[in-house]
PDB file of C-alpha atoms in Angstrom:
ATOM      1  CA  MET A1133      -0.162  -0.013   0.009  1.00 49.00           C
ATOM      2  CA  ALA A1134       1.470   3.245  -1.055  1.00 51.00           C
ATOM      3  CA  GLU A1135       1.810   6.115   1.392  1.00 53.00           C
ATOM      4  CA  GLN A1136      -0.484   9.072   0.287  1.00 57.00           C
ATOM      5  CA  PRO A1137       1.302  12.416   0.195  1.00 54.00           C
ATOM      6  CA  SER A1138      -0.066  14.786   2.931  1.00 52.00           C
ATOM      7  CA  VAL A1139      -0.871  18.518   2.390  1.00 49.00           C
ATOM      8  CA  TYR A1140       1.610  18.995   5.243  1.00 61.00           C
ATOM      9  CA  GLN A1141       4.568  16.939   3.862  1.00 61.00           C
ATOM     10  CA  GLY A1142       6.621  20.059   3.417  1.00 75.00           C
ATOM     11  CA  LEU A1143       6.412  20.607   7.296  1.00 82.00           C
ATOM     12  CA  TRP A1144       8.457  17.205   7.970  1.00 83.00           C
ATOM     13  CA  PRO A1145      10.782  19.113  10.709  1.00 86.00           C
ATOM     14  CA  LEU A1146       7.562  19.736  12.668  1.00 91.00           C
ATOM     15  CA  GLY A1147       6.743  15.974  12.451  1.00 88.00           C
ATOM     16  CA  ILE A1148      10.343  14.820  13.437  1.00 88.00           C
ATOM     17  CA  SER A1149      10.242  17.499  16.259  1.00 91.00           C
ATOM     18  CA  ILE A1150       6.711  16.025  17.619  1.00 94.00           C
ATOM     19  CA  ILE A1151       8.039  12.301  17.285  1.00 92.00           C
ATOM     20  CA  PHE A1152      11.381  13.415  18.924  1.00 90.00           C
ATOM     21  CA  CYS A1153       9.402  14.737  21.969  1.00 94.00           C
ATOM     22  CA  GLY A1154       7.275  11.589  22.029  1.00 94.00           C
ATOM     23  CA  SER A1155      10.086   9.444  22.165  1.00 92.00           C
ATOM     24  CA  LEU A1156      11.534  11.471  25.017  1.00 93.00           C
ATOM     25  CA  ALA A1157       8.226  11.232  26.711  1.00 95.00           C
ATOM     26  CA  GLY A1158       8.144   7.467  26.393  1.00 94.00           C
ATOM     27  CA  ALA A1159      11.519   7.186  27.844  1.00 93.00           C
ATOM     28  CA  ALA A1160      10.643   9.406  30.807  1.00 95.00           C
ATOM     29  CA  GLY A1161       7.454   7.239  31.256  1.00 95.00           C
ATOM     30  CA  ASP A1162       9.311   3.950  31.166  1.00 93.00           C
ATOM     31  CA  THR A1163      11.820   5.385  33.715  1.00 94.00           C
ATOM     32  CA  MET A1164       9.287   6.757  35.972  1.00 94.00           C
ATOM     33  CA  VAL A1165       7.256   3.476  36.004  1.00 93.00           C
ATOM     34  CA  ARG A1166      10.577   1.671  36.937  1.00 91.00           C
ATOM     35  CA  MET A1167      11.245   4.253  39.637  1.00 92.00           C
ATOM     36  CA  ALA A1168       7.793   3.557  41.069  1.00 92.00           C
ATOM     37  CA  TYR A1169       8.261  -0.170  41.087  1.00 91.00           C
ATOM     38  CA  SER A1170      11.706   0.285  42.758  1.00 88.00           C
ATOM     39  CA  ALA A1171      10.334   2.278  45.506  1.00 88.00           C
ATOM     40  CA  ALA A1172       7.237   0.016  45.918  1.00 88.00           C
ATOM     41  CA  GLY A1173       9.361  -2.951  47.067  1.00 84.00           C
ATOM     42  CA  PRO A1174       8.938  -6.561  46.111  1.00 86.00           C
ATOM     43  CA  GLU A1175       5.592  -7.573  44.477  1.00 86.00           C
ATOM     44  CA  PRO A1176       3.419  -4.576  44.937  1.00 88.00           C
ATOM     45  CA  SER A1177      -0.310  -4.758  44.068  1.00 88.00           C
ATOM     46  CA  THR A1178      -1.939  -3.134  41.199  1.00 88.00           C
ATOM     47  CA  LYS A1179      -4.005  -1.000  43.473  1.00 90.00           C
ATOM     48  CA  GLU A1180      -0.787   0.086  45.302  1.00 90.00           C
ATOM     49  CA  MET A1181       0.725   1.132  42.255  1.00 91.00           C
ATOM     50  CA  LEU A1182      -2.293   3.135  40.751  1.00 92.00           C
ATOM     51  CA  LYS A1183      -1.991   5.145  44.040  1.00 92.00           C
ATOM     52  CA  LYS A1184       1.488   6.492  43.115  1.00 93.00           C
ATOM     53  CA  PRO A1185       1.382   9.563  40.949  1.00 94.00           C
ATOM     54  CA  ILE A1186       4.726   8.772  39.781  1.00 94.00           C
ATOM     55  CA  PHE A1187       3.450   5.524  38.175  1.00 94.00           C
ATOM     56  CA  VAL A1188       0.351   6.943  36.721  1.00 96.00           C
ATOM     57  CA  LEU A1189       2.070   9.761  35.139  1.00 96.00           C
ATOM     58  CA  GLY A1190       4.867   7.370  33.659  1.00 95.00           C
ATOM     59  CA  MET A1191       2.155   5.220  32.238  1.00 95.00           C
ATOM     60  CA  VAL A1192       0.345   8.179  30.593  1.00 96.00           C
ATOM     61  CA  LEU A1193       3.541   9.332  29.099  1.00 95.00           C
ATOM     62  CA  THR A1194       4.390   5.935  27.759  1.00 93.00           C
ATOM     63  CA  THR A1195       1.015   4.640  26.405  1.00 93.00           C
ATOM     64  CA  ALA A1196      -0.861   8.005  25.687  1.00 95.00           C
ATOM     65  CA  VAL A1197       1.713  10.886  25.056  1.00 95.00           C
ATOM     66  CA  ASP A1198       4.159   8.795  23.131  1.00 92.00           C
ATOM     67  CA  ALA A1199       1.338   7.242  20.768  1.00 91.00           C
ATOM     68  CA  ALA A1200      -0.356  10.725  20.347  1.00 94.00           C
ATOM     69  CA  CYS A1201       2.943  12.049  19.167  1.00 93.00           C
ATOM     70  CA  THR A1202       3.504   9.187  16.708  1.00 91.00           C
ATOM     71  CA  LEU A1203       0.190   9.854  15.292  1.00 91.00           C
ATOM     72  CA  GLY A1204       0.652  13.673  15.166  1.00 91.00           C
ATOM     73  CA  ALA A1205       4.016  13.187  13.608  1.00 90.00           C
ATOM     74  CA  LEU A1206       2.479  11.102  10.670  1.00 86.00           C
ATOM     75  CA  THR A1207       0.506  14.053   9.819  1.00 87.00           C
ATOM     76  CA  PHE A1208       3.641  16.167   9.026  1.00 86.00           C
ATOM     77  CA  ALA A1209       6.121  13.524   7.966  1.00 84.00           C
ATOM     78  CA  PRO A1210       6.159  10.338   5.971  1.00 82.00           C
ATOM     79  CA  SER A1211       6.283   6.989   7.884  1.00 81.00           C
ATOM     80  CA  SER A1212       9.706   6.228   6.502  1.00 79.00           C
ATOM     81  CA  MET A1213      10.937   9.122   8.670  1.00 83.00           C
ATOM     82  CA  VAL A1214       8.642   8.442  11.596  1.00 86.00           C
ATOM     83  CA  THR A1215       8.988   4.870  12.027  1.00 84.00           C
ATOM     84  CA  PRO A1216      12.752   4.719  13.103  1.00 84.00           C
ATOM     85  CA  PHE A1217      11.716   6.503  16.280  1.00 84.00           C
ATOM     86  CA  ALA A1218       9.428   3.621  17.428  1.00 78.00           C
ATOM     87  CA  GLY A1219      11.997   1.942  19.586  1.00 81.00           C
ATOM     88  CA  VAL A1220      14.363   4.780  20.258  1.00 85.00           C
ATOM     89  CA  HIS A1221      12.648   5.636  23.585  1.00 85.00           C
ATOM     90  CA  ILE A1222      14.196   2.447  24.978  1.00 86.00           C
ATOM     91  CA  PHE A1223      17.604   3.778  24.411  1.00 85.00           C
ATOM     92  CA  TRP A1224      16.703   7.182  25.672  1.00 86.00           C
ATOM     93  CA  ALA A1225      15.469   5.269  28.788  1.00 88.00           C
ATOM     94  CA  VAL A1226      18.968   3.570  29.190  1.00 85.00           C
ATOM     95  CA  LEU A1227      20.543   6.985  29.389  1.00 84.00           C
ATOM     96  CA  LEU A1228      17.739   8.643  31.679  1.00 88.00           C
ATOM     97  CA  ALA A1229      18.070   5.699  34.095  1.00 88.00           C
ATOM     98  CA  HIS A1230      21.685   6.783  34.720  1.00 85.00           C
ATOM     99  CA  PHE A1231      20.536  10.028  35.947  1.00 87.00           C
ATOM    100  CA  TRP A1232      17.217   9.307  37.426  1.00 89.00           C
ATOM    101  CA  LEU A1233      17.607   5.912  39.001  1.00 87.00           C
ATOM    102  CA  ARG A1234      21.374   6.064  39.590  1.00 86.00           C
ATOM    103  CA  GLU A1235      21.875   2.981  37.596  1.00 86.00           C
ATOM    104  CA  SER A1236      25.351   2.171  36.471  1.00 85.00           C
ATOM    105  CA  VAL A1237      25.637   2.594  32.747  1.00 82.00           C
ATOM    106  CA  GLY A1238      28.894   1.293  31.277  1.00 84.00           C
ATOM    107  CA  ARG A1239      30.632   2.991  28.442  1.00 84.00           C
ATOM    108  CA  TRP A1240      29.558   0.227  26.080  1.00 81.00           C
ATOM    109  CA  GLU A1241      25.837   0.864  26.897  1.00 82.00           C
ATOM    110  CA  THR A1242      26.420   4.515  26.567  1.00 82.00           C
ATOM    111  CA  LEU A1243      28.216   4.176  23.257  1.00 84.00           C
ATOM    112  CA  GLY A1244      25.648   1.670  21.907  1.00 83.00           C
ATOM    113  CA  SER A1245      22.628   3.744  22.843  1.00 82.00           C
ATOM    114  CA  SER A1246      24.347   6.936  21.614  1.00 84.00           C
ATOM    115  CA  CYS A1247      25.088   5.154  18.156  1.00 86.00           C
ATOM    116  CA  VAL A1248      21.640   4.057  17.811  1.00 86.00           C
ATOM    117  CA  ILE A1249      20.320   7.458  18.509  1.00 83.00           C
ATOM    118  CA  ILE A1250      22.836   9.284  16.266  1.00 87.00           C
ATOM    119  CA  GLY A1251      22.091   6.714  13.580  1.00 85.00           C
ATOM    120  CA  VAL A1252      18.227   7.396  13.630  1.00 85.00           C
ATOM    121  CA  LEU A1253      19.108  11.075  13.613  1.00 82.00           C
ATOM    122  CA  LEU A1254      21.172  10.668  10.625  1.00 84.00           C
ATOM    123  CA  LEU A1255      18.573   8.467   8.831  1.00 81.00           C
ATOM    124  CA  VAL A1256      16.107  11.034   9.244  1.00 79.00           C
ATOM    125  CA  ILE A1257      18.512  14.011   8.077  1.00 77.00           C
ATOM    126  CA  PHE A1258      19.594  12.267   4.950  1.00 77.00           C
ATOM    127  CA  SER A1259      16.208  10.270   4.024  1.00 74.00           C
ATOM    128  CA  GLY A1260      14.423  10.978   1.021  1.00 67.00           C
ATOM    129  CA  LYS A1261      11.709  13.506   2.072  1.00 65.00           C
ATOM    130  CA  GLU A1262      10.112  13.873  -1.359  1.00 62.00           C
ATOM    131  CA  THR A1263      10.608  10.454  -2.773  1.00 61.00           C
ATOM    132  CA  GLU A1264       7.426   8.439  -3.455  1.00 63.00           C
ATOM    133  CA  ILE A1265       7.780   4.862  -4.191  1.00 64.00           C
ATOM    134  CA  VAL A1266       4.281   3.457  -5.158  1.00 69.00           C
ATOM    135  CA  ALA A1267       5.250   0.353  -7.226  1.00 76.00           C
ATOM    136  CA  ALA A1268       7.614  -2.552  -6.762  1.00 82.00           C
ATOM    137  CA  ALA A1269       9.175  -1.608 -10.196  1.00 82.00           C
ATOM    138  CA  GLN A1270      10.123   1.744  -8.826  1.00 81.00           C
ATOM    139  CA  PHE A1271      11.656   0.207  -5.665  1.00 78.00           C
ATOM    140  CA  ALA A1272      13.707  -2.321  -7.880  1.00 84.00           C
ATOM    141  CA  ALA A1273      14.889   0.574  -9.949  1.00 84.00           C
ATOM    142  CA  ALA A1274      15.860   2.620  -6.937  1.00 80.00           C
ATOM    143  CA  ALA A1275      17.596  -0.302  -5.310  1.00 81.00           C
ATOM    144  CA  ALA A1276      19.571  -1.176  -8.452  1.00 86.00           C
ATOM    145  CA  ALA A1277      21.130   2.367  -8.593  1.00 87.00           C
ATOM    146  CA  PRO A1278      24.978   2.305  -8.056  1.00 90.00           C
ATOM    147  CA  LEU A1279      24.698   4.601  -4.946  1.00 87.00           C
ATOM    148  CA  ALA A1280      21.987   2.170  -3.335  1.00 84.00           C
ATOM    149  CA  LEU A1281      24.117  -0.791  -4.175  1.00 90.00           C
ATOM    150  CA  ALA A1282      27.182   0.824  -2.630  1.00 91.00           C
ATOM    151  CA  TYR A1283      25.084   1.597   0.599  1.00 85.00           C
ATOM    152  CA  ILE A1284      23.843  -1.966   0.740  1.00 88.00           C
ATOM    153  CA  ALA A1285      27.321  -3.488   0.271  1.00 92.00           C
ATOM    154  CA  ALA A1286      28.875  -0.941   3.079  1.00 92.00           C
ATOM    155  CA  SER A1287      26.054  -1.792   5.364  1.00 89.00           C
ATOM    156  CA  ALA A1288      26.458  -5.605   4.959  1.00 92.00           C
ATOM    157  CA  ALA A1289      30.203  -5.321   5.407  1.00 95.00           C
ATOM    158  CA  ALA A1290      29.861  -3.194   8.536  1.00 91.00           C
ATOM    159  CA  THR A1291      27.406  -5.376   9.965  1.00 89.00           C
ATOM    160  CA  LEU A1292      29.413  -8.631   9.311  1.00 92.00           C
ATOM    161  CA  ALA A1293      32.580  -6.675  10.853  1.00 92.00           C
ATOM    162  CA  LEU A1294      30.708  -5.619  13.952  1.00 84.00           C
ATOM    163  CA  LEU A1295      29.321  -8.983  14.613  1.00 84.00           C
ATOM    164  CA  LEU A1296      32.762 -10.568  14.181  1.00 86.00           C
ATOM    165  CA  LEU A1297      34.208  -8.019  16.460  1.00 84.00           C
ATOM    166  CA  SER A1298      31.635  -8.509  19.094  1.00 79.00           C
ATOM    167  CA  LEU A1299      32.099 -12.176  19.024  1.00 77.00           C
ATOM    168  CA  ARG A1300      35.927 -11.782  19.356  1.00 78.00           C
ATOM    169  CA  LEU A1301      35.556  -9.424  22.391  1.00 76.00           C
ATOM    170  CA  CYS A1302      32.682 -11.113  24.011  1.00 71.00           C
ATOM    171  CA  PRO A1303      32.463 -14.844  22.871  1.00 65.00           C
ATOM    172  CA  LEU A1304      29.296 -16.605  23.595  1.00 62.00           C
ATOM    173  CA  ALA A1305      27.417 -19.585  22.212  1.00 53.00           C
ATOM    174  CA  LEU A1306      24.611 -18.140  20.042  1.00 55.00           C
ATOM    175  CA  GLY A1307      21.356 -20.008  20.460  1.00 53.00           C
ATOM    176  CA  SER A1308      22.631 -22.261  23.292  1.00 51.00           C
ATOM    177  CA  TRP A1309      21.508 -21.449  26.875  1.00 50.00           C
ATOM    178  CA  ASP A1310      23.628 -24.342  28.254  1.00 51.00           C
ATOM    179  CA  LEU A1311      26.922 -22.466  27.913  1.00 46.00           C
ATOM    180  CA  PRO A1312      27.588 -19.488  30.061  1.00 51.00           C
ATOM    181  CA  VAL A1313      28.584 -16.092  28.640  1.00 48.00           C
ATOM    182  CA  GLN A1314      32.280 -15.566  29.457  1.00 50.00           C
ATOM    183  CA  ALA A1315      32.806 -12.539  31.489  1.00 50.00           C
ATOM    184  CA  GLY A1316      35.519 -10.008  30.599  1.00 49.00           C
ATOM    185  CA  PHE A1317      37.096  -8.988  27.163  1.00 45.00           C
ATOM    186  CA  ARG A1318      39.831 -10.905  25.527  1.00 47.00           C
ATOM    187  CA  VAL A1319      41.871  -9.095  22.794  1.00 43.00           C
TER     188      VAL A1319
END
């Protein structure tokens, strides 16, 4: 199904600003919910949690504000620009947990979260804002362009290199729960 252009498509920066705020709201909400559960102790009841304002506010931010921002952003920006923000609130939450919950966040977690967030921002900045692909033939032609093929090859090579590097730095048995993950890094 082809994406129909909106009258507001030229206002894509507004759409990205809305989804960015929604992503931050979702992360703040997730962190507030975790904060409420941490303060409540082991196995709190639902009634007990609903009496905590920070829990209720966190749930509203995560379930309502984030979703409303996503729908609002789709009015002004194409879904190809809005969709990458769908899971970014998880990475924001990692960074917020460090400050709000005083959780220990290592340099690898910080680096990984930062890379994902920067990657999404770069994707939005350099994405085709006016490109409309409505048929499979158009997609095939776009994917066969030299620049697209170079991008696909570079992405595949980078993915393979990072996978091999991560297995070298932190070896583990993929798909097997019987073997423990080795602690520490060997270079």
